[in-house]
Amino acid sequence: MKATDLRGILGYMARFRDRLFVLSIDSAVLVADNFRNLLLDISVLRSLNINVVIVHGASCGIQRLADQLNCAVSDLEGMGITDSPTLELAVTAANRFAHDILEGLTETDVRAAVTNAIVAHPAGIRKGKDYAHTGKVERVDTDFLKILLAEGIVPIIPPVGFDGNGQTFRVNSDQAAREVAESLKAAKLIFISTHNGIAEGGTLSAQFSVAEAENYLRDRGTQLTADLRSKLEHGLHACQKGVQRVHMINGLQDEALLGEIFSNEGVGTMIYANEYQSIRPARKRDVGVIMALIRDAVAAEELVPRSRQDVLDQLANFYVFEIDRNVVACVGLRLFAAEECAELQCLFVSQAHENQGIGGALIEFSCSKAKALGCKWLFALSTQAFNYFQQKGGFSVGSLEDLPSDRQSAYEASGRKSRILVRKLSA
Ligand SMILES: CC(C)(COP(=O)(O)OP(=O)(O)OC[C@H]1O[C@@H](n2cnc3c(N)ncnc32)[C@H](O)[C@@H]1OP(=O)(O)O)[C@@H](O)C(=O)NCCC(=O)NCCS
């Protein structure tokens, strides 16, 4: 390990300390060689005072037991019909996996406890089919989980639920993890499976906003494997209910958990809650970040050169876009009150986050801000992204006369010969 890795992690420590991450681990990961490494990564999270709840699956264990006993199972995932023999196998498999997790965490001095925190009721009869011992999560015993977390104990939640009469039900672990994350207002819900995330045409989709995840599910959800679809559906639900980030990572990949959490780009797929919440006014401490962000674009003459003092002087005009509290994009909005217009300036999206709609979101944000300030139109000057403004941003080509008179002289003096782009703001 390099010292710089540690420095990188340090940058995240203040942000994640005392926050809660819910880890949903598929059973295929629990039986894989990399499982011990994953437990080590979990102990790293604990050592950084990140609270962790582990929810785990059981399907691989159920199948393995059924093979050994040469018997049939009615359902593996806790979503179909669970007959009595399958429930028996599920309980045995869940106990075994919970024990394996306890064993591994004990090895790294992490205190953990298996819980009965899922309160369930029967899934019931649907379309004439009795789901027997399959359960639906009714609620999560958050008081109990909070007591454990307050004592630094990692709660382990098996994929079974209990009702008030002591009956046991098989529940789906993705659903259970989502309910736990929502009820405890977790900062992150992380699905750890044998998939890298959601891939399109062989390329991994690194991030989805909630709206994009909704569109993806609607348009292409049927092309996903059942287990990935389940994670996307439950992840989306969690984001809509206030969990800020949902991640999908491959638990067979060494260091995937740490790589996803402690890097800007991540290694899997992430769904993030409401992108407008990600835009905020720039603060003094963002100046250095903005300067670093735009340095290459200034060198490539995409953006006008600005000194640190320039940015500081105009700080009130700057907005930044954050992902996981990292500034990944910025925009400036300069008001010309007398002319009832504003200039959109210094729009920049870091290369690692391009093509995810962030530029578009910042343009829309600037438009609504300008409108709220009484502007009738917005203009932008661009040397290299003029097609973007026209094709994606709703701007059309303008002329020098469209600029406020002060701005006309500054435009001519700059000699940059930028294209002038104008967008009318509807009433
Ligand atoms: C231009 C820029 C802001 C776009 O940001 P972004 O977040 O990647 O853009 P979005 O995700 O909203 O849109 C992506 C789409 O725009 C297209 N696009 C990106 N840059 C483009 C350009 N210069 N010309 C034409 N289209 C462009 C992409 O191909 C993509 O098209 P698709 O939706 O058909 O796949 C970003 O590339 C950037 O920071 N460029 C350098 C700085 C700059 O020129 N700023 C403008 C001066 S004020």
GROMACS .gro file of C-alpha atoms and ligand atoms in nm:
model
  475
    1MET     CA    1   0.000   0.000   0.000
    2LYS     CA    2   0.123   0.346  -0.089
    3ALA     CA    3   0.126   0.636   0.158
    4THR     CA    4  -0.076   0.832  -0.099
    5ASP     CA    5  -0.358   0.574  -0.072
    6LEU     CA    6  -0.376   0.654   0.299
    7ARG     CA    7  -0.380   1.026   0.230
    8GLY     CA    8  -0.665   0.968  -0.015
    9ILE     CA    9  -0.864   0.780   0.250
   10LEU     CA   10  -0.795   1.055   0.504
   11GLY     CA   11  -0.977   1.299   0.280
   12TYR     CA   12  -1.296   1.096   0.319
   13MET     CA   13  -1.266   1.031   0.691
   14ALA     CA   14  -1.433   1.343   0.823
   15ARG     CA   15  -1.715   1.298   0.574
   16PHE     CA   16  -1.796   0.937   0.660
   17ARG     CA   17  -1.714   0.925   1.032
   18ASP     CA   18  -2.018   0.806   1.231
   19ARG     CA   19  -2.225   0.768   0.915
   20LEU     CA   20  -2.402   0.440   0.847
   21PHE     CA   21  -2.337   0.212   0.551
   22VAL     CA   22  -2.569  -0.085   0.493
   23LEU     CA   23  -2.392  -0.367   0.311
   24SER     CA   24  -2.608  -0.621   0.132
   25ILE     CA   25  -2.392  -0.924   0.055
   26ASP     CA   26  -2.511  -1.194  -0.186
   27SER     CA   27  -2.449  -1.552  -0.079
   28ALA     CA   28  -2.237  -1.617  -0.392
   29VAL     CA   29  -1.989  -1.368  -0.244
   30LEU     CA   30  -2.000  -1.536   0.098
   31VAL     CA   31  -1.879  -1.865  -0.053
   32ALA     CA   32  -1.608  -1.705  -0.272
   33ASP     CA   33  -1.234  -1.689  -0.198
   34ASN     CA   34  -1.243  -1.309  -0.177
   35PHE     CA   35  -1.489  -1.315   0.113
   36ARG     CA   36  -1.214  -1.294   0.377
   37ASN     CA   37  -1.071  -0.985   0.203
   38LEU     CA   38  -1.415  -0.830   0.204
   39LEU     CA   39  -1.439  -0.882   0.580
   40LEU     CA   40  -1.098  -0.716   0.615
   41ASP     CA   41  -1.229  -0.418   0.419
   42ILE     CA   42  -1.529  -0.403   0.653
   43SER     CA   43  -1.293  -0.392   0.949
   44VAL     CA   44  -1.113  -0.099   0.779
   45LEU     CA   45  -1.449   0.083   0.766
   46ARG     CA   46  -1.507   0.013   1.134
   47SER     CA   47  -1.157   0.136   1.222
   48LEU     CA   48  -1.253   0.467   1.054
   49ASN     CA   49  -1.562   0.484   1.278
   50ILE     CA   50  -1.800   0.416   0.994
   51ASN     CA   51  -2.105   0.229   1.125
   52VAL     CA   52  -2.189  -0.086   0.932
   53VAL     CA   53  -2.493  -0.312   0.914
   54ILE     CA   54  -2.454  -0.637   0.719
   55VAL     CA   55  -2.754  -0.795   0.548
   56HIS     CA   56  -2.676  -1.122   0.373
   57GLY     CA   57  -2.835  -1.365   0.132
   58ALA     CA   58  -2.866  -1.742   0.153
   59SER     CA   59  -2.956  -1.881  -0.192
   60CYS     CA   60  -2.618  -2.049  -0.264
   61GLY     CA   61  -2.628  -2.221   0.075
   62ILE     CA   62  -2.987  -2.338   0.020
   63GLN     CA   63  -2.891  -2.483  -0.319
   64ARG     CA   64  -2.583  -2.650  -0.172
   65LEU     CA   65  -2.783  -2.813   0.107
   66ALA     CA   66  -3.053  -2.923  -0.137
   67ASP     CA   67  -2.786  -3.087  -0.356
   68GLN     CA   68  -2.634  -3.265  -0.056
   69LEU     CA   69  -2.972  -3.392   0.060
   70ASN     CA   70  -3.090  -3.456  -0.293
   71CYS     CA   71  -3.414  -3.266  -0.242
   72ALA     CA   72  -3.596  -3.002  -0.445
   73VAL     CA   73  -3.633  -2.639  -0.341
   74SER     CA   74  -3.945  -2.437  -0.411
   75ASP     CA   75  -3.760  -2.101  -0.434
   76LEU     CA   76  -3.406  -1.973  -0.384
   77GLU     CA   77  -3.436  -1.595  -0.358
   78GLY     CA   78  -3.713  -1.537  -0.106
   79MET     CA   79  -3.944  -1.395  -0.370
   80GLY     CA   80  -4.129  -1.708  -0.487
   81ILE     CA   81  -4.311  -1.975  -0.287
   82THR     CA   82  -4.121  -2.104   0.017
   83ASP     CA   83  -4.253  -2.444   0.121
   84SER     CA   84  -4.171  -2.597   0.463
   85PRO     CA   85  -3.865  -2.802   0.353
   86THR     CA   86  -3.721  -2.496   0.173
   87LEU     CA   87  -3.772  -2.281   0.483
   88GLU     CA   88  -3.578  -2.542   0.685
   89LEU     CA   89  -3.291  -2.525   0.436
   90ALA     CA   90  -3.305  -2.144   0.434
   91VAL     CA   91  -3.278  -2.125   0.814
   92THR     CA   92  -2.986  -2.371   0.818
   93ALA     CA   93  -2.806  -2.191   0.536
   94ALA     CA   94  -2.868  -1.846   0.690
   95ASN     CA   95  -2.731  -1.963   1.028
   96ARG     CA   96  -2.421  -2.104   0.861
   97PHE     CA   97  -2.351  -1.782   0.670
   98ALA     CA   98  -2.416  -1.562   0.974
   99HIS     CA   99  -2.169  -1.779   1.164
  100ASP     CA  100  -1.908  -1.746   0.885
  101ILE     CA  101  -1.943  -1.367   0.900
  102LEU     CA  102  -1.910  -1.370   1.281
  103GLU     CA  103  -1.602  -1.590   1.255
  104GLY     CA  104  -1.433  -1.366   0.997
  105LEU     CA  105  -1.511  -1.043   1.182
  106THR     CA  106  -1.389  -1.188   1.512
  107GLU     CA  107  -1.056  -1.258   1.344
  108THR     CA  108  -1.018  -0.883   1.284
  109ASP     CA  109  -1.144  -0.787   1.631
  110VAL     CA  110  -1.474  -0.647   1.505
  111ARG     CA  111  -1.764  -0.704   1.743
  112ALA     CA  112  -2.078  -0.830   1.571
  113ALA     CA  113  -2.414  -0.986   1.658
  114VAL     CA  114  -2.674  -1.180   1.463
  115THR     CA  115  -3.013  -1.014   1.500
  116ASN     CA  116  -3.387  -1.074   1.469
  117ALA     CA  117  -3.447  -0.716   1.355
  118ILE     CA  118  -3.669  -0.794   1.056
  119VAL     CA  119  -4.037  -0.802   1.146
  120ALA     CA  120  -4.223  -0.982   0.867
  121HIS     CA  121  -4.568  -1.097   0.776
  122PRO     CA  122  -4.669  -1.359   0.520
  123ALA     CA  123  -4.638  -1.253   0.156
  124GLY     CA  124  -4.983  -1.418   0.136
  125ILE     CA  125  -5.183  -1.537  -0.161
  126ARG     CA  126  -5.117  -1.365  -0.491
  127LYS     CA  127  -5.291  -1.445  -0.817
  128GLY     CA  128  -5.427  -1.756  -0.648
  129LYS     CA  129  -5.081  -1.879  -0.537
  130ASP     CA  130  -5.008  -1.921  -0.166
  131TYR     CA  131  -4.651  -1.800  -0.098
  132ALA     CA  132  -4.650  -2.010   0.224
  133HIS     CA  133  -4.337  -1.924   0.429
  134THR     CA  134  -4.221  -1.637   0.212
  135GLY     CA  135  -4.243  -1.315   0.407
  136LYS     CA  136  -4.272  -0.946   0.334
  137VAL     CA  137  -4.076  -0.706   0.552
  138GLU     CA  138  -4.327  -0.522   0.767
  139ARG     CA  139  -4.084  -0.309   0.961
  140VAL     CA  140  -3.729  -0.299   1.090
  141ASP     CA  141  -3.658  -0.298   1.462
  142THR     CA  142  -3.448   0.016   1.441
  143ASP     CA  143  -3.434   0.069   1.819
  144PHE     CA  144  -3.258  -0.264   1.857
  145LEU     CA  145  -3.015  -0.193   1.572
  146LYS     CA  146  -2.936   0.154   1.708
  147ILE     CA  147  -2.848   0.007   2.049
  148LEU     CA  148  -2.597  -0.227   1.885
  149LEU     CA  149  -2.454   0.045   1.661
  150ALA     CA  150  -2.414   0.282   1.956
  151GLU     CA  151  -2.200   0.014   2.124
  152GLY     CA  152  -1.983  -0.028   1.815
  153ILE     CA  153  -2.135  -0.368   1.734
  154VAL     CA  154  -2.199  -0.463   1.370
  155PRO     CA  155  -2.553  -0.602   1.338
  156ILE     CA  156  -2.580  -0.902   1.105
  157ILE     CA  157  -2.921  -0.947   0.948
  158PRO     CA  158  -2.999  -1.286   0.791
  159PRO     CA  159  -3.263  -1.315   0.516
  160VAL     CA  160  -3.534  -1.431   0.751
  161GLY     CA  161  -3.798  -1.234   0.932
  162PHE     CA  162  -4.011  -1.304   1.238
  163ASP     CA  163  -4.368  -1.217   1.327
  164GLY     CA  164  -4.513  -1.145   1.672
  165ASN     CA  165  -4.605  -1.512   1.714
  166GLY     CA  166  -4.248  -1.631   1.669
  167GLN     CA  167  -4.309  -1.760   1.319
  168THR     CA  168  -4.018  -1.745   1.076
  169PHE     CA  169  -4.042  -1.625   0.717
  170ARG     CA  170  -3.793  -1.630   0.435
  171VAL     CA  171  -3.736  -1.275   0.308
  172ASN     CA  172  -3.543  -1.143   0.013
  173SER     CA  173  -3.210  -0.993   0.122
  174ASP     CA  174  -3.217  -0.702  -0.130
  175GLN     CA  175  -3.554  -0.596   0.005
  176ALA     CA  176  -3.444  -0.641   0.365
  177ALA     CA  177  -3.129  -0.433   0.304
  178ARG     CA  178  -3.330  -0.157   0.139
  179GLU     CA  179  -3.577  -0.147   0.430
  180VAL     CA  180  -3.291  -0.134   0.681
  181ALA     CA  181  -3.113   0.146   0.489
  182GLU     CA  182  -3.432   0.351   0.462
  183SER     CA  183  -3.537   0.298   0.824
  184LEU     CA  184  -3.196   0.385   0.963
  185LYS     CA  185  -3.145   0.672   0.715
  186ALA     CA  186  -2.818   0.521   0.598
  187ALA     CA  187  -2.570   0.735   0.406
  188LYS     CA  188  -2.503   0.445   0.169
  189LEU     CA  189  -2.661   0.118   0.068
  190ILE     CA  190  -2.405  -0.104  -0.101
  191PHE     CA  191  -2.511  -0.415  -0.291
  192ILE     CA  192  -2.220  -0.658  -0.309
  193SER     CA  193  -2.284  -0.928  -0.567
  194THR     CA  194  -2.094  -1.112  -0.841
  195HIS     CA  195  -2.169  -0.837  -1.096
  196ASN     CA  196  -1.946  -0.535  -1.160
  197GLY     CA  197  -2.251  -0.311  -1.178
  198ILE     CA  198  -2.480  -0.224  -1.466
  199ALA     CA  199  -2.307  -0.254  -1.800
  200GLU     CA  200  -2.430  -0.132  -2.136
  201GLY     CA  201  -2.276  -0.282  -2.447
  202GLY     CA  202  -1.984  -0.406  -2.239
  203THR     CA  203  -1.921  -0.063  -2.080
  204LEU     CA  204  -1.993  -0.017  -1.712
  205SER     CA  205  -2.239   0.262  -1.630
  206ALA     CA  206  -2.065   0.441  -1.346
  207GLN     CA  207  -2.349   0.660  -1.224
  208PHE     CA  208  -2.722   0.709  -1.252
  209SER     CA  209  -2.929   0.992  -1.119
  210VAL     CA  210  -3.266   0.880  -0.982
  211ALA     CA  211  -3.436   0.996  -1.303
  212GLU     CA  212  -3.186   0.807  -1.518
  213ALA     CA  213  -3.228   0.492  -1.310
  214GLU     CA  214  -3.607   0.521  -1.351
  215ASN     CA  215  -3.572   0.557  -1.728
  216TYR     CA  216  -3.327   0.270  -1.743
  217LEU     CA  217  -3.560   0.039  -1.553
  218ARG     CA  218  -3.855   0.137  -1.769
  219ASP     CA  219  -3.674   0.107  -2.104
  220ARG     CA  220  -3.416  -0.162  -2.045
  221GLY     CA  221  -3.500  -0.324  -1.714
  222THR     CA  222  -3.614  -0.646  -1.879
  223GLN     CA  223  -3.268  -0.689  -2.034
  224LEU     CA  224  -3.107  -0.711  -1.690
  225THR     CA  225  -3.062  -1.037  -1.502
  226ALA     CA  226  -3.328  -1.083  -1.232
  227ASP     CA  227  -3.081  -1.022  -0.949
  228LEU     CA  228  -2.941  -0.700  -1.099
  229ARG     CA  229  -3.291  -0.574  -1.173
  230SER     CA  230  -3.387  -0.642  -0.812
  231LYS     CA  231  -3.087  -0.438  -0.692
  232LEU     CA  232  -3.165  -0.151  -0.928
  233GLU     CA  233  -3.531  -0.148  -0.822
  234HIS     CA  234  -3.458  -0.159  -0.451
  235GLY     CA  235  -3.166   0.084  -0.489
  236LEU     CA  236  -3.386   0.332  -0.674
  237HIS     CA  237  -3.653   0.304  -0.405
  238ALA     CA  238  -3.393   0.367  -0.134
  239CYS     CA  239  -3.269   0.681  -0.315
  240GLN     CA  240  -3.626   0.806  -0.350
  241LYS     CA  241  -3.671   0.755   0.024
  242GLY     CA  242  -3.367   0.957   0.121
  243VAL     CA  243  -3.064   0.726   0.103
  244GLN     CA  244  -2.815   0.954  -0.074
  245ARG     CA  245  -2.606   0.690  -0.251
  246VAL     CA  246  -2.666   0.333  -0.360
  247HIS     CA  247  -2.374   0.135  -0.497
  248MET     CA  248  -2.349  -0.196  -0.681
  249ILE     CA  249  -2.008  -0.359  -0.671
  250ASN     CA  250  -1.846  -0.694  -0.742
  251GLY     CA  251  -1.758  -0.877  -0.421
  252LEU     CA  252  -1.530  -1.116  -0.609
  253GLN     CA  253  -1.299  -0.827  -0.692
  254ASP     CA  254  -1.030  -0.757  -0.434
  255GLU     CA  255  -1.058  -0.409  -0.276
  256ALA     CA  256  -1.383  -0.332  -0.462
  257LEU     CA  257  -1.550  -0.205  -0.143
  258LEU     CA  258  -1.269   0.034  -0.051
  259GLY     CA  259  -1.218   0.133  -0.415
  260GLU     CA  260  -1.584   0.227  -0.450
  261ILE     CA  261  -1.603   0.424  -0.127
  262PHE     CA  262  -1.266   0.595  -0.124
  263SER     CA  263  -1.229   0.712  -0.481
  264ASN     CA  264  -1.399   0.974  -0.690
  265GLU     CA  265  -1.462   0.747  -0.985
  266GLY     CA  266  -1.557   0.428  -0.797
  267VAL     CA  267  -1.540   0.078  -0.942
  268GLY     CA  268  -1.905  -0.017  -0.983
  269THR     CA  269  -2.238   0.154  -1.049
  270MET     CA  270  -2.383   0.422  -0.825
  271ILE     CA  271  -2.732   0.573  -0.807
  272TYR     CA  272  -2.738   0.917  -0.650
  273ALA     CA  273  -3.034   1.101  -0.504
  274ASN     CA  274  -3.174   1.423  -0.653
  275GLU     CA  275  -2.903   1.596  -0.853
  276TYR     CA  276  -3.035   1.945  -0.775
  277GLN     CA  277  -2.935   1.880  -0.417
  278SER     CA  278  -2.585   1.834  -0.557
  279ILE     CA  279  -2.561   2.195  -0.676
  280ARG     CA  280  -2.472   2.457  -0.416
  281PRO     CA  281  -2.322   2.804  -0.406
  282ALA     CA  282  -1.941   2.799  -0.403
  283ARG     CA  283  -1.767   2.873  -0.075
  284LYS     CA  284  -1.430   3.027  -0.005
  285ARG     CA  285  -1.268   2.689   0.048
  286ASP     CA  286  -1.383   2.581  -0.303
  287VAL     CA  287  -1.161   2.837  -0.474
  288GLY     CA  288  -0.858   2.607  -0.490
  289VAL     CA  289  -1.073   2.320  -0.615
  290ILE     CA  290  -1.230   2.537  -0.886
  291MET     CA  291  -0.886   2.657  -0.996
  292ALA     CA  292  -0.759   2.299  -1.017
  293LEU     CA  293  -1.075   2.188  -1.196
  294ILE     CA  294  -1.056   2.447  -1.475
  295ARG     CA  295  -0.676   2.453  -1.518
  296ASP     CA  296  -0.666   2.218  -1.820
  297ALA     CA  297  -0.966   2.381  -1.988
  298VAL     CA  298  -0.799   2.721  -1.952
  299ALA     CA  299  -0.479   2.581  -2.104
  300ALA     CA  300  -0.683   2.439  -2.394
  301GLU     CA  301  -0.846   2.785  -2.436
  302GLU     CA  302  -1.190   2.640  -2.367
  303LEU     CA  303  -1.229   2.875  -2.073
  304VAL     CA  304  -1.114   3.231  -2.009
  305PRO     CA  305  -0.809   3.245  -1.780
  306ARG     CA  306  -0.899   3.345  -1.424
  307SER     CA  307  -0.666   3.415  -1.135
  308ARG     CA  308  -0.740   3.292  -0.785
  309GLN     CA  309  -0.831   3.650  -0.695
  310ASP     CA  310  -1.074   3.671  -0.991
  311VAL     CA  311  -1.257   3.360  -0.867
  312LEU     CA  312  -1.252   3.489  -0.512
  313ASP     CA  313  -1.391   3.828  -0.619
  314GLN     CA  314  -1.671   3.661  -0.815
  315LEU     CA  315  -1.735   3.382  -0.568
  316ALA     CA  316  -2.095   3.489  -0.514
  317ASN     CA  317  -2.157   3.412  -0.883
  318PHE     CA  318  -2.016   3.059  -0.869
  319TYR     CA  319  -2.199   2.732  -0.813
  320VAL     CA  320  -2.047   2.388  -0.780
  321PHE     CA  321  -2.179   2.039  -0.842
  322GLU     CA  322  -2.080   1.781  -0.583
  323ILE     CA  323  -2.077   1.404  -0.586
  324ASP     CA  324  -2.007   1.251  -0.247
  325ARG     CA  325  -1.900   1.598  -0.138
  326ASN     CA  326  -1.634   1.617  -0.407
  327VAL     CA  327  -1.666   1.914  -0.639
  328VAL     CA  328  -1.676   1.770  -0.992
  329ALA     CA  329  -1.817   2.065  -1.190
  330CYS     CA  330  -1.872   2.438  -1.169
  331VAL     CA  331  -2.058   2.722  -1.335
  332GLY     CA  332  -2.067   3.099  -1.297
  333LEU     CA  333  -2.375   3.317  -1.338
  334ARG     CA  334  -2.312   3.691  -1.379
  335LEU     CA  335  -2.616   3.910  -1.356
  336PHE     CA  336  -2.671   4.218  -1.577
  337ALA     CA  337  -2.970   4.349  -1.387
  338ALA     CA  338  -3.029   4.662  -1.599
  339GLU     CA  339  -3.042   4.456  -1.919
  340GLU     CA  340  -3.251   4.181  -1.751
  341CYS     CA  341  -3.008   3.915  -1.860
  342ALA     CA  342  -2.727   3.702  -1.719
  343GLU     CA  343  -2.411   3.543  -1.853
  344LEU     CA  344  -2.345   3.175  -1.800
  345GLN     CA  345  -1.968   3.152  -1.749
  346CYS     CA  346  -1.700   2.903  -1.669
  347LEU     CA  347  -1.913   2.591  -1.719
  348PHE     CA  348  -1.684   2.300  -1.659
  349VAL     CA  349  -1.738   1.930  -1.587
  350SER     CA  350  -1.442   1.713  -1.484
  351GLN     CA  351  -1.346   1.457  -1.745
  352ALA     CA  352  -1.429   1.162  -1.520
  353HIS     CA  353  -1.788   1.287  -1.490
  354GLU     CA  354  -1.861   1.395  -1.846
  355ASN     CA  355  -2.165   1.271  -2.036
  356GLN     CA  356  -2.374   1.213  -1.727
  357GLY     CA  357  -2.599   1.514  -1.770
  358ILE     CA  358  -2.409   1.729  -1.517
  359GLY     CA  359  -2.337   2.005  -1.771
  360GLY     CA  360  -2.705   1.997  -1.871
  361ALA     CA  361  -2.815   2.008  -1.506
  362LEU     CA  362  -2.593   2.312  -1.442
  363ILE     CA  363  -2.736   2.490  -1.749
  364GLU     CA  364  -3.093   2.421  -1.634
  365PHE     CA  365  -3.005   2.529  -1.282
  366SER     CA  366  -2.854   2.855  -1.419
  367CYS     CA  367  -3.165   2.918  -1.627
  368SER     CA  368  -3.401   2.881  -1.332
  369LYS     CA  369  -3.172   3.090  -1.111
  370ALA     CA  370  -3.152   3.365  -1.375
  371LYS     CA  371  -3.529   3.358  -1.420
  372ALA     CA  372  -3.578   3.389  -1.046
  373LEU     CA  373  -3.350   3.697  -1.058
  374GLY     CA  374  -3.579   3.857  -1.315
  375CYS     CA  375  -3.378   3.776  -1.629
  376LYS     CA  376  -3.547   3.735  -1.965
  377TRP     CA  377  -3.254   3.572  -2.136
  378LEU     CA  378  -2.919   3.411  -2.076
  379PHE     CA  379  -2.607   3.428  -2.289
  380ALA     CA  380  -2.285   3.231  -2.302
  381LEU     CA  381  -1.958   3.279  -2.489
  382SER     CA  382  -1.783   2.968  -2.607
  383THR     CA  383  -1.485   2.888  -2.827
  384GLN     CA  384  -1.519   2.509  -2.835
  385ALA     CA  385  -1.845   2.399  -2.681
  386PHE     CA  386  -2.079   2.612  -2.898
  387ASN     CA  387  -2.231   2.298  -3.053
  388TYR     CA  388  -2.298   2.167  -2.705
  389PHE     CA  389  -2.483   2.483  -2.606
  390GLN     CA  390  -2.692   2.467  -2.922
  391GLN     CA  391  -2.754   2.096  -2.946
  392LYS     CA  392  -2.788   2.011  -2.579
  393GLY     CA  393  -2.840   2.338  -2.393
  394GLY     CA  394  -3.125   2.503  -2.585
  395PHE     CA  395  -2.914   2.804  -2.696
  396SER     CA  396  -2.907   2.960  -3.041
  397VAL     CA  397  -2.638   3.165  -3.211
  398GLY     CA  398  -2.654   3.533  -3.122
  399SER     CA  399  -2.460   3.843  -3.224
  400LEU     CA  400  -2.260   4.117  -3.059
  401GLU     CA  401  -2.570   4.336  -3.032
  402ASP     CA  402  -2.727   4.076  -2.804
  403LEU     CA  403  -2.467   4.146  -2.535
  404PRO     CA  404  -2.504   4.424  -2.275
  405SER     CA  405  -2.292   4.723  -2.388
  406ASP     CA  406  -2.027   4.675  -2.116
  407ARG     CA  407  -1.990   4.318  -2.220
  408GLN     CA  408  -1.962   4.413  -2.588
  409SER     CA  409  -1.646   4.615  -2.528
  410ALA     CA  410  -1.495   4.346  -2.304
  411TYR     CA  411  -1.576   4.089  -2.574
  412GLU     CA  412  -1.395   4.286  -2.840
  413ALA     CA  413  -1.100   4.364  -2.616
  414SER     CA  414  -1.049   3.994  -2.533
  415GLY     CA  415  -0.982   3.903  -2.897
  416ARG     CA  416  -1.106   3.547  -2.827
  417LYS     CA  417  -1.376   3.571  -3.096
  418SER     CA  418  -1.595   3.329  -2.899
  419ARG     CA  419  -1.930   3.232  -3.044
  420ILE     CA  420  -2.216   3.420  -2.882
  421LEU     CA  421  -2.500   3.197  -2.769
  422VAL     CA  422  -2.835   3.309  -2.641
  423ARG     CA  423  -3.122   3.132  -2.467
  424LYS     CA  424  -3.456   3.301  -2.409
  425LEU     CA  425  -3.608   3.226  -2.071
  426SER     CA  426  -3.976   3.151  -2.088
  427ALA     CA  427  -4.207   3.370  -1.877
  428LIG     C1  428  -1.911   2.100  -2.252
  428LIG     C2  429  -1.925   2.034  -2.116
  428LIG     C3  430  -1.965   2.139  -2.014
  428LIG     C4  431  -2.031   1.924  -2.124
  428LIG     O1  432  -2.057   1.870  -1.995
  428LIG     P1  433  -2.123   1.724  -1.974
  428LIG     O2  434  -2.166   1.713  -1.834
  428LIG     O3  435  -2.030   1.621  -2.026
  428LIG     O4  436  -2.250   1.735  -2.072
  428LIG     P2  437  -2.388   1.656  -2.065
  428LIG     O5  438  -2.370   1.529  -1.992
  428LIG     O6  439  -2.493   1.751  -2.020
  428LIG     O7  440  -2.413   1.628  -2.220
  428LIG     C5  441  -2.340   1.529  -2.287
  428LIG     C6  442  -2.369   1.536  -2.435
  428LIG     O8  443  -2.312   1.655  -2.491
  428LIG     C7  444  -2.220   1.620  -2.595
  428LIG     N1  445  -2.109   1.713  -2.593
  428LIG     C8  446  -2.016   1.732  -2.496
  428LIG     N2  447  -1.929   1.828  -2.533
  428LIG     C9  448  -1.968   1.872  -2.654
  428LIG    C10  449  -1.916   1.969  -2.743
  428LIG     N3  450  -1.806   2.042  -2.715
  428LIG     N4  451  -1.984   1.990  -2.860
  428LIG    C11  452  -2.094   1.917  -2.890
  428LIG     N5  453  -2.146   1.820  -2.808
  428LIG    C12  454  -2.083   1.800  -2.693
  428LIG    C13  455  -2.177   1.480  -2.560
  428LIG     O9  456  -2.129   1.411  -2.673
  428LIG    C14  457  -2.307   1.417  -2.508
  428LIG    O10  458  -2.388   1.385  -2.617
  428LIG     P3  459  -2.502   1.268  -2.607
  428LIG    O11  460  -2.597   1.312  -2.498
  428LIG    O12  461  -2.565   1.272  -2.741
  428LIG    O13  462  -2.429   1.145  -2.573
  428LIG    C15  463  -1.793   1.967  -2.071
  428LIG    O14  464  -1.750   1.878  -2.172
  428LIG    C16  465  -1.680   2.063  -2.044
  428LIG    O15  466  -1.659   2.098  -1.928
  428LIG     N6  467  -1.604   2.109  -2.147
  428LIG    C17  468  -1.489   2.194  -2.130
  428LIG    C18  469  -1.523   2.336  -2.087
  428LIG    C19  470  -1.612   2.410  -2.183
  428LIG    O16  471  -1.592   2.410  -2.301
  428LIG     N7  472  -1.712   2.482  -2.123
  428LIG    C20  473  -1.802   2.566  -2.194
  428LIG    C21  474  -1.755   2.708  -2.196
  428LIG     S1  475  -1.853   2.814  -2.093
   0.00000   0.00000   0.00000
